[in-house]
Structure formats: structure tokens, C-alpha cells
GROMACS .gro file of C-alpha atoms in nm:
model
  369
    1MET     CA    1   8.887  10.745   6.244
    2ALA     CA    2   9.134  10.606   6.210
    3GLU     CA    3   9.467  10.693   6.075
    4VAL     CA    4   9.447  10.569   5.657
    5VAL     CA    5   9.839  10.494   5.519
    6LEU     CA    6   9.962  10.378   5.132
    7GLN     CA    7  10.280  10.237   5.088
    8ARG     CA    8  10.424  10.185   4.787
    9VAL     CA    9  10.003  10.124   4.589
   10CYS     CA   10  10.005  10.136   4.210
   11LYS     CA   11   9.754  10.054   3.980
   12SER     CA   12   9.663   9.847   3.706
   13TYR     CA   13   9.381   9.856   3.469
   14ASP     CA   14   9.542   9.634   3.157
   15GLY     CA   15   9.867   9.479   3.341
   16GLN     CA   16  10.122   9.685   3.146
   17ALA     CA   17  10.034  10.044   3.222
   18LEU     CA   18   9.995  10.223   3.534
   19ALA     CA   19   9.739  10.478   3.679
   20VAL     CA   20   9.881  10.520   4.009
   21LYS     CA   21  10.241  10.459   4.016
   22ASP     CA   22  10.464  10.342   4.359
   23LEU     CA   23  10.207  10.579   4.579
   24ASP     CA   24  10.317  10.644   4.950
   25LEU     CA   25  10.103  10.921   5.120
   26SER     CA   26   9.939  10.905   5.493
   27CYS     CA   27   9.608  11.093   5.648
   28PRO     CA   28   9.677  11.159   6.004
   29GLN     CA   29   9.345  11.021   6.223
   30GLY     CA   30   9.164  11.378   6.189
   31GLU     CA   31   9.304  11.525   5.922
   32MET     CA   32   9.127  11.606   5.562
   33LEU     CA   33   9.347  11.535   5.288
   34ALA     CA   34   9.256  11.649   4.920
   35LEU     CA   35   9.367  11.436   4.649
   36LEU     CA   36   9.420  11.706   4.349
   37GLY     CA   37   9.446  11.720   4.027
   38PRO     CA   38   9.321  11.763   3.633
   39SER     CA   39   9.133  11.455   3.489
   40GLY     CA   40   9.303  11.126   3.444
   41CYS     CA   41   9.551  11.216   3.680
   42GLY     CA   42   9.462  10.921   3.877
   43LYS     CA   43   9.306  11.076   4.162
   44SER     CA   44   9.011  10.855   4.149
   45SER     CA   45   9.133  10.488   4.102
   46THR     CA   46   9.341  10.605   4.433
   47LEU     CA   47   8.956  10.700   4.629
   48LYS     CA   48   8.884  10.334   4.497
   49MET     CA   49   9.136  10.146   4.608
   50VAL     CA   50   9.146  10.322   4.949
   51ALA     CA   51   8.740  10.289   4.966
   52GLY     CA   52   8.728   9.907   4.843
   53ILE     CA   53   8.635   9.947   4.516
   54GLU     CA   54   8.907   9.870   4.334
   55THR     CA   55   9.154   9.584   4.374
   56VAL     CA   56   9.568   9.710   4.457
   57SER     CA   57   9.755   9.597   4.223
   58SER     CA   58  10.100   9.594   4.423
   59GLY     CA   59  10.165   9.791   4.739
   60ALA     CA   60   9.964   9.787   5.073
   61ILE     CA   61   9.696  10.004   5.245
   62LEU     CA   62   9.673  10.075   5.608
   63PHE     CA   63   9.370  10.176   5.829
   64ASP     CA   64   9.566  10.254   6.242
   65GLY     CA   65   9.876   9.985   6.097
   66LEU     CA   66   9.608   9.740   5.998
   67ASP     CA   67   9.698   9.584   5.630
   68VAL     CA   68   9.323   9.659   5.494
   69THR     CA   69   9.470   9.601   5.140
   70GLU     CA   70   9.248   9.238   5.047
   71ARG     CA   71   8.885   9.328   5.243
   72ASP     CA   72   8.660   9.449   5.057
   73SER     CA   73   8.498   9.796   5.116
   74ALA     CA   74   8.236   9.672   5.362
   75GLY     CA   75   8.525   9.527   5.605
   76ARG     CA   76   8.693   9.870   5.595
   77ASN     CA   77   8.390  10.104   5.727
   78VAL     CA   78   8.465  10.357   5.495
   79ALA     CA   79   8.194  10.588   5.383
   80MET     CA   80   8.110  10.774   5.094
   81VAL     CA   81   8.031  11.107   5.006
   82PHE     CA   82   7.902  11.159   4.591
   83GLU     CA   83   7.847  11.478   4.388
   84ASP     CA   84   7.522  11.329   4.284
   85TYR     CA   85   7.411  11.245   4.632
   86SER     CA   86   7.266  10.969   4.545
   87LEU     CA   87   7.038  10.988   4.780
   88TYR     CA   88   6.665  10.796   4.755
   89PRO     CA   89   6.373  11.098   4.661
   90HIS     CA   90   6.017  11.004   4.825
   91MET     CA   91   6.212  10.931   5.155
   92SER     CA   92   6.244  11.255   5.380
   93THR     CA   93   6.561  11.378   5.496
   94PHE     CA   94   6.542  11.167   5.907
   95GLU     CA   95   6.415  10.889   5.661
   96ASN     CA   96   6.709  10.878   5.408
   97ILE     CA   97   7.011  10.937   5.705
   98ALA     CA   98   6.875  10.675   5.908
   99PHE     CA   99   6.854  10.435   5.617
  100PRO     CA  100   7.213  10.224   5.669
  101LEU     CA  101   7.101  10.186   5.967
  102ARG     CA  102   6.785  10.012   5.901
  103VAL     CA  103   6.912   9.769   5.680
  104ARG     CA  104   7.181   9.685   5.931
  105GLY     CA  105   6.917   9.625   6.207
  106ILE     CA  106   7.050   9.837   6.445
  107PRO     CA  107   6.743   9.926   6.625
  108PRO     CA  108   6.521  10.177   6.726
  109ASP     CA  109   6.627  10.421   6.999
  110GLU     CA  110   7.005  10.385   6.901
  111VAL     CA  111   6.871  10.512   6.453
  112LYS     CA  112   6.706  10.821   6.661
  113ARG     CA  113   6.990  10.922   6.870
  114ARG     CA  114   7.226  10.871   6.573
  115VAL     CA  115   7.046  11.087   6.379
  116GLY     CA  116   6.945  11.328   6.608
  117GLU     CA  117   7.309  11.423   6.634
  118VAL     CA  118   7.521  11.415   6.306
  119VAL     CA  119   7.110  11.600   6.227
  120GLU     CA  120   7.152  11.845   6.544
  121LEU     CA  121   7.613  11.854   6.420
  122LEU     CA  122   7.466  11.919   6.016
  123GLY     CA  123   7.216  12.157   6.148
  124LEU     CA  124   6.882  12.014   5.890
  125GLY     CA  125   6.629  11.980   6.203
  126ALA     CA  126   6.400  12.157   6.039
  127LEU     CA  127   6.441  11.960   5.723
  128LEU     CA  128   6.369  11.651   5.899
  129GLY     CA  129   6.016  11.580   5.762
  130GLU     CA  130   6.072  11.739   5.446
  131PRO     CA  131   6.108  11.425   5.145
  132VAL     CA  132   6.442  11.534   5.052
  133ARG     CA  133   6.364  11.592   4.605
  134SER     CA  134   6.179  11.962   4.799
  135LEU     CA  135   6.514  12.097   4.917
  136SER     CA  136   6.774  12.300   4.728
  137GLY     CA  137   7.138  12.134   4.623
  138GLY     CA  138   7.294  12.208   4.925
  139ALA     CA  139   7.065  12.106   5.198
  140GLN     CA  140   7.110  11.751   4.987
  141GLN     CA  141   7.472  11.720   4.973
  142ARG     CA  142   7.376  11.779   5.310
  143VAL     CA  143   7.212  11.521   5.438
  144SER     CA  144   7.439  11.282   5.236
  145ILE     CA  145   7.741  11.365   5.439
  146GLY     CA  146   7.441  11.320   5.745
  147ARG     CA  147   7.348  10.906   5.555
  148ALA     CA  148   7.751  10.883   5.551
  149LEU     CA  149   7.812  11.034   5.903
  150VAL     CA  150   7.557  10.841   6.078
  151ARG     CA  151   7.717  10.468   6.054
  152GLU     CA  152   8.053  10.653   6.253
  153PRO     CA  153   8.254  10.519   5.980
  154ALA     CA  154   8.648  10.529   5.993
  155LEU     CA  155   8.742  10.748   5.679
  156VAL     CA  156   8.547  10.969   5.534
  157MET     CA  157   8.555  10.969   5.168
  158PHE     CA  158   8.419  11.319   4.937
  159ASP     CA  159   8.425  11.238   4.587
  160GLU     CA  160   8.358  11.604   4.418
  161PRO     CA  161   8.148  11.705   4.694
  162LEU     CA  162   8.049  12.012   4.525
  163SER     CA  163   8.028  11.966   4.142
  164HIS     CA  164   7.660  11.985   4.097
  165LEU     CA  165   7.669  12.322   4.320
  166ASP     CA  166   7.571  12.660   4.214
  167ALA     CA  167   7.849  12.901   4.301
  168ASP     CA  168   7.740  13.062   4.642
  169GLN     CA  169   7.647  12.693   4.753
  170LYS     CA  170   7.940  12.573   4.716
  171VAL     CA  171   8.126  12.900   4.930
  172VAL     CA  172   7.838  12.774   5.176
  173LEU     CA  173   7.930  12.425   5.221
  174ARG     CA  174   8.235  12.399   5.120
  175THR     CA  175   8.261  12.627   5.483
  176GLU     CA  176   8.041  12.386   5.680
  177ILE     CA  177   8.262  12.117   5.565
  178ARG     CA  178   8.589  12.258   5.705
  179ARG     CA  179   8.341  12.305   6.011
  180LEU     CA  180   8.258  11.997   6.030
  181GLN     CA  181   8.575  11.871   5.990
  182THR     CA  182   8.669  12.043   6.241
  183THR     CA  183   8.408  11.987   6.545
  184ALA     CA  184   8.407  11.623   6.481
  185GLY     CA  185   8.763  11.514   6.386
  186LEU     CA  186   8.679  11.374   6.100
  187THR     CA  187   8.959  11.119   5.948
  188SER     CA  188   8.837  11.246   5.524
  189VAL     CA  189   8.943  11.259   5.192
  190LEU     CA  190   8.887  11.488   4.953
  191VAL     CA  191   8.870  11.429   4.508
  192THR     CA  192   8.918  11.702   4.340
  193HIS     CA  193   8.981  11.876   4.025
  194ASP     CA  194   8.934  12.266   4.169
  195GLN     CA  195   9.227  12.331   4.375
  196THR     CA  196   9.050  12.657   4.510
  197GLU     CA  197   8.796  12.435   4.639
  198ALA     CA  198   9.114  12.199   4.771
  199MET     CA  199   9.279  12.503   4.963
  200ALA     CA  200   8.978  12.568   5.046
  201MET     CA  201   8.870  12.275   5.294
  202ALA     CA  202   9.195  12.037   5.333
  203ASP     CA  203   9.424  12.052   5.600
  204ARG     CA  204   9.653  11.914   5.391
  205ILE     CA  205   9.668  11.794   4.946
  206ALA     CA  206   9.833  11.609   4.766
  207VAL     CA  207   9.890  11.708   4.365
  208MET     CA  208   9.913  11.424   4.124
  209ASN     CA  209   9.984  11.405   3.764
  210HIS     CA  210   9.963  11.133   3.509
  211GLY     CA  211   9.924  10.857   3.834
  212VAL     CA  212  10.240  11.010   4.005
  213LEU     CA  213  10.199  11.185   4.315
  214GLN     CA  214  10.397  11.518   4.228
  215GLN     CA  215  10.399  11.722   4.571
  216VAL     CA  216  10.253  11.659   4.966
  217GLY     CA  217  10.201  12.003   5.246
  218SER     CA  218   9.948  12.268   5.322
  219PRO     CA  219   9.758  12.488   5.100
  220ALA     CA  220  10.029  12.750   5.147
  221ALA     CA  221  10.299  12.501   5.134
  222LEU     CA  222  10.243  12.472   4.782
  223TYR     CA  223  10.179  12.805   4.708
  224ASP     CA  224  10.484  12.926   4.858
  225THR     CA  225  10.731  12.636   4.752
  226PRO     CA  226  10.601  12.439   4.494
  227ALA     CA  227  10.821  12.148   4.384
  228ASN     CA  228  10.798  12.155   4.011
  229LEU     CA  229  10.662  12.310   3.710
  230PHE     CA  230  10.302  12.074   3.744
  231VAL     CA  231  10.222  12.216   4.090
  232ALA     CA  232  10.386  12.607   4.006
  233GLY     CA  233  10.133  12.572   3.704
  234PHE     CA  234   9.869  12.428   3.866
  235ILE     CA  235   9.799  12.540   4.233
  236GLY     CA  236   9.688  12.924   4.171
  237GLU     CA  237   9.396  13.045   4.093
  238SER     CA  238   9.541  13.240   3.867
  239PRO     CA  239   9.803  13.064   3.650
  240MET     CA  240  10.208  13.149   3.703
  241ASN     CA  241  10.316  13.327   3.427
  242PHE     CA  242  10.682  13.113   3.256
  243PHE     CA  243  11.010  13.271   3.108
  244ALA     CA  244  11.285  13.018   2.990
  245ALA     CA  245  11.647  13.166   2.981
  246GLN     CA  246  11.977  12.998   2.966
  247ARG     CA  247  12.290  13.062   3.132
  248GLU     CA  248  12.667  13.215   2.947
  249GLY     CA  249  12.883  13.308   3.209
  250GLY     CA  250  12.735  13.421   3.547
  251ARG     CA  251  12.386  13.616   3.428
  252TRP     CA  252  12.031  13.412   3.358
  253LEU     CA  253  11.967  13.557   2.955
  254LEU     CA  254  11.616  13.583   2.914
  255LYS     CA  255  11.466  13.436   2.600
  256ASP     CA  256  11.133  13.588   2.510
  257LEU     CA  257  11.315  13.915   2.633
  258PRO     CA  258  11.619  14.054   2.453
  259GLY     CA  259  11.807  14.209   2.658
  260VAL     CA  260  11.708  14.195   3.030
  261SER     CA  261  11.930  13.911   3.199
  262LEU     CA  262  11.974  13.872   3.568
  263PRO     CA  263  12.285  13.764   3.781
  264VAL     CA  264  12.302  13.416   3.837
  265GLU     CA  265  12.405  13.422   4.191
  266LYS     CA  266  12.064  13.641   4.256
  267LEU     CA  267  11.876  13.340   4.264
  268GLY     CA  268  12.032  13.225   4.516
  269LEU     CA  269  12.126  12.839   4.483
  270PRO     CA  270  12.187  12.668   4.794
  271PRO     CA  271  12.552  12.615   4.883
  272GLY     CA  272  12.671  12.343   4.669
  273THR     CA  273  12.442  12.375   4.413
  274ALA     CA  274  12.518  12.398   4.019
  275ALA     CA  275  12.351  12.649   3.850
  276PRO     CA  276  12.166  12.443   3.530
  277ASP     CA  277  12.257  12.597   3.187
  278SER     CA  278  11.898  12.667   3.142
  279VAL     CA  279  11.591  12.714   3.367
  280THR     CA  280  11.228  12.830   3.412
  281LEU     CA  281  11.133  13.114   3.574
  282GLY     CA  282  10.806  13.190   3.712
  283ILE     CA  283  10.653  13.500   3.949
  284ARG     CA  284  10.261  13.440   4.027
  285PRO     CA  285   9.992  13.765   3.873
  286GLU     CA  286   9.966  13.870   4.172
  287HIS     CA  287  10.337  13.923   4.256
  288VAL     CA  288  10.401  14.152   3.946
  289LEU     CA  289  10.416  14.511   4.130
  290LEU     CA  290  10.405  14.823   3.861
  291GLN     CA  291  10.598  15.031   4.135
  292PRO     CA  292  10.920  14.926   4.242
  293PRO     CA  293  10.945  14.740   4.588
  294ALA     CA  294  10.977  14.879   4.891
  295GLU     CA  295  11.231  14.625   4.983
  296GLY     CA  296  11.472  14.450   4.789
  297HIS     CA  297  11.513  14.421   4.463
  298ALA     CA  298  11.357  14.342   4.139
  299LEU     CA  299  11.390  14.268   3.795
  300THR     CA  300  11.219  14.490   3.535
  301LEU     CA  301  11.068  14.536   3.258
  302TYR     CA  302  10.918  14.730   2.994
  303GLY     CA  303  10.566  14.643   2.826
  304GLN     CA  304  10.298  14.732   2.619
  305VAL     CA  305   9.847  14.710   2.828
  306LEU     CA  306   9.728  14.456   2.593
  307ASP     CA  307   9.377  14.430   2.753
  308ARG     CA  308   9.237  14.505   3.085
  309GLU     CA  309   9.008  14.353   3.301
  310CYS     CA  310   8.762  14.553   3.593
  311CYS     CA  311   8.721  14.268   3.800
  312GLY     CA  312   8.553  14.483   4.135
  313ASP     CA  313   8.830  14.531   4.357
  314ARG     CA  314   9.135  14.451   4.147
  315ASP     CA  315   9.229  14.453   3.797
  316VAL     CA  316   9.311  14.216   3.573
  317LEU     CA  317   9.664  14.350   3.318
  318TRP     CA  318   9.792  14.154   3.000
  319VAL     CA  319  10.152  14.343   2.890
  320ALA     CA  320  10.302  14.235   2.585
  321SER     CA  321  10.750  14.235   2.618
  322GLY     CA  322  10.940  14.192   2.385
  323ASN     CA  323  10.821  13.782   2.250
  324ALA     CA  324  10.687  13.761   2.594
  325ARG     CA  325  10.345  13.792   2.750
  326LEU     CA  326  10.251  13.884   3.089
  327HIS     CA  327   9.941  13.838   3.273
  328LEU     CA  328   9.903  14.110   3.591
  329GLU     CA  329   9.692  14.085   3.879
  330LEU     CA  330   9.681  14.431   4.063
  331PRO     CA  331   9.445  14.623   4.335
  332ALA     CA  332   9.193  14.826   4.216
  333PRO     CA  333   9.186  15.076   4.004
  334ALA     CA  334   9.561  14.997   3.860
  335GLY     CA  335   9.562  15.322   3.729
  336ALA     CA  336   9.672  15.207   3.356
  337ARG     CA  337   9.448  15.082   3.070
  338ALA     CA  338   9.545  14.995   2.692
  339GLY     CA  339   9.751  15.037   2.467
  340ASP     CA  340   9.990  15.225   2.792
  341GLU     CA  341  10.358  15.186   2.817
  342ILE     CA  342  10.459  15.033   3.172
  343ALA     CA  343  10.711  14.885   3.367
  344CYS     CA  344  10.632  14.565   3.550
  345HIS     CA  345  10.876  14.491   3.869
  346LEU     CA  346  10.876  14.156   3.971
  347PRO     CA  347  11.044  14.117   4.273
  348LEU     CA  348  11.341  13.907   4.318
  349ALA     CA  349  11.199  13.761   4.624
  350ARG     CA  350  10.888  13.639   4.492
  351LEU     CA  351  11.092  13.433   4.152
  352HIS     CA  352  11.065  13.034   4.128
  353GLY     CA  353  11.304  12.925   3.930
  354PHE     CA  354  11.329  12.505   3.792
  355ASP     CA  355  11.572  12.378   3.629
  356ALA     CA  356  11.471  12.351   3.262
  357ALA     CA  357  11.509  12.014   3.192
  358THR     CA  358  11.383  11.833   3.487
  359GLY     CA  359  11.109  12.075   3.614
  360GLN     CA  360  11.168  12.022   3.971
  361SER     CA  361  11.215  12.323   4.173
  362LEU     CA  362  11.553  12.466   4.282
  363ASP     CA  363  11.441  12.567   4.594
  364LEU     CA  364  11.614  12.851   4.625
  365ARG     CA  365  11.681  13.091   4.877
  366ARG     CA  366  11.579  13.435   4.804
  367ALA     CA  367  11.906  13.607   4.853
  368ALA     CA  368  11.952  13.946   5.011
  369CYS     CA  369  12.035  14.215   4.729
   0.00000   0.00000   0.00000
């Protein structure tokens, strides 16, 4: 397995607009890196350039320090796993996995050995003689993964591998892929628009938007310390609550919450950092409390519950406060229902701050309040 490095990689399809712009990124050996973002963000173009399916407009791609930018896909030893499985339905599980070896003229004994290793790794032994058309979607995708691995590639590329599966199969297969990643020490790149999928499977996530890398880091780092407003709103099971605030004197005045303000120093800006005139404050729905926090201070908002959704072990509340709308996720039972007047406590230690002009994080230190 190879270490993959992208150096200032750009892609343009018309010679003018850039689908991918100045992408610097690395995937160390044995790591799964997820390329995550909405449709049109550049993640699929990046995957195709790494795989050698599409040319690089400028920049370089290195495998283990070797420049492979001008090599085609055959010269890079990259295997692909697609969302639609791309199997031969009339062939058995064994024949599908063995196919890339047979077309390369690998001796039968070697084919049998390598298929056997992959089958054991993926738990497909009971399905070896079955035609793949008779298998479940999850089993077919495992066969597709086996066909990729049997080639002993330098890099495995997963292109939306779970998109065609139902919810139960997705949970099972993403766990299997994660186990396989660890057991086999794969170097792999996962392309997905599903942040839950990326958070569950990847060692690191590269978030892209409009062809530009927004942030790369562990799932926990992206959740806890988003680099900008886009990442903050994109990462997390539910969208972050945002509030516009204007600085007047030594306080932030929340525009949609008349009479609500916060001392500037409570945001704990890094030393030497001048407070911008306007900021966007953010807090995740799961971090809003109905009771004051046991430690530290909180910004308290008062409002009326517009709706409550019962979601098993948690309740989702929609609250109107001033001209703002808050989304809360609380352990069930939350003890509030539509029409109730409640206090919402926003722990300062959980607040995120972003420069309203640039969208960039203010790199807030949580002040000991």
C-alpha cells in the first residue's frame, strides 16, 4: 500500500473555471481518507485524478514519493469500488473475485490462493459458488471489495460505496469496511456526500466546497473545531444553530434577539486578536440545555416551543426566541411540549465564533468564566 500526496492539484474542464483548485492533501499509508462535500464540490474529480481516470490540469500526484501524474490508471495499480457494484451477474462469487487475476494470466494455483485469502478476510466462504445476482446488496458490495483487493493494489478508492444499500445494510457494511481497513492495513480514499458515513469510516476527513479544500482532520477535530462556517454547518448529524452578532463597545449584540448581549471577552479571543465588528455565533443542537450548566457560564435565551419531535431516546425541539429559531436535541423525555415557554441555556464553553466577513473561525479559546 502506498502513501498518496497531492501537490497544488488543479482541474479545469473548459480551461477557465476550476473544478478543483490548488489542492494540497496527503493520505498516509494505512489510512482511510474521506473526501466529503456536497454535489459539485470537486470530490469526484479529485478521485478520478488520483485514480488516473482523468488528467491533472496542473500540480502533481505522488505515490510513495514517485510522481505518477502522467501515468494512466493501469500504471498506478489503483483499485476502484463503485456504488453500483459493477459485477458480472452470470458469474459466481469466486469467478467475479478471480476475474481480474485471470485476465492478467495469473496461474490458477496463485488465483486460488489469492481469492482464498480475500474470501476469508471478507467472510464470503459460504457464498463462493453462488451467482452474485442471488446475493443481497451488502453481499454484492463485499464481492466488489474482494475483487478490488485480490489485485493487491497500492490504493483502494471507494466511490459512494454504500449509496445503493438500505439503512441496516449500510451500518453493517461500513463496520465491515472499517474492520477490513484496520485488519489489512489498506491505504484508501472514500468519496461520499454523507457526513455520517465519513465520520464512521474514515481516519481523517477532507471537506471540500466549490473545488476548494475547507478543512482536513479527524472526525472529532472537524466536529469540535470547525475551521469555518461551511464546515460547522456541514459536519454534525443536525445543522448548527447560528446567530449574527454586532460589536458595540465591549459587547456583542445578537441581532435577532433584542436585549440579548454577551461581553466580548467572554469569547476568549486569542491574545493579540482584534475583535471583528461582526461575528456569527454557533452552537450545536445537542449542546443547548434546558437547565443551567453545572460548571461555567451560559448565554440564556427565553422562547416558546413551536414543535416537539419524539425520536426514541431523544426529543427534538424547535423554539422561537425573538426573531431567531433554535433547534435543540435533548435526552427524552425533555419535559417540554409545543406552546411551553422555556429557557434555553447556551454554555459559553460550547459556543463557536466566526468572522462574519470571512466565515473563518475565530479560534476561540473557551474562557474560564
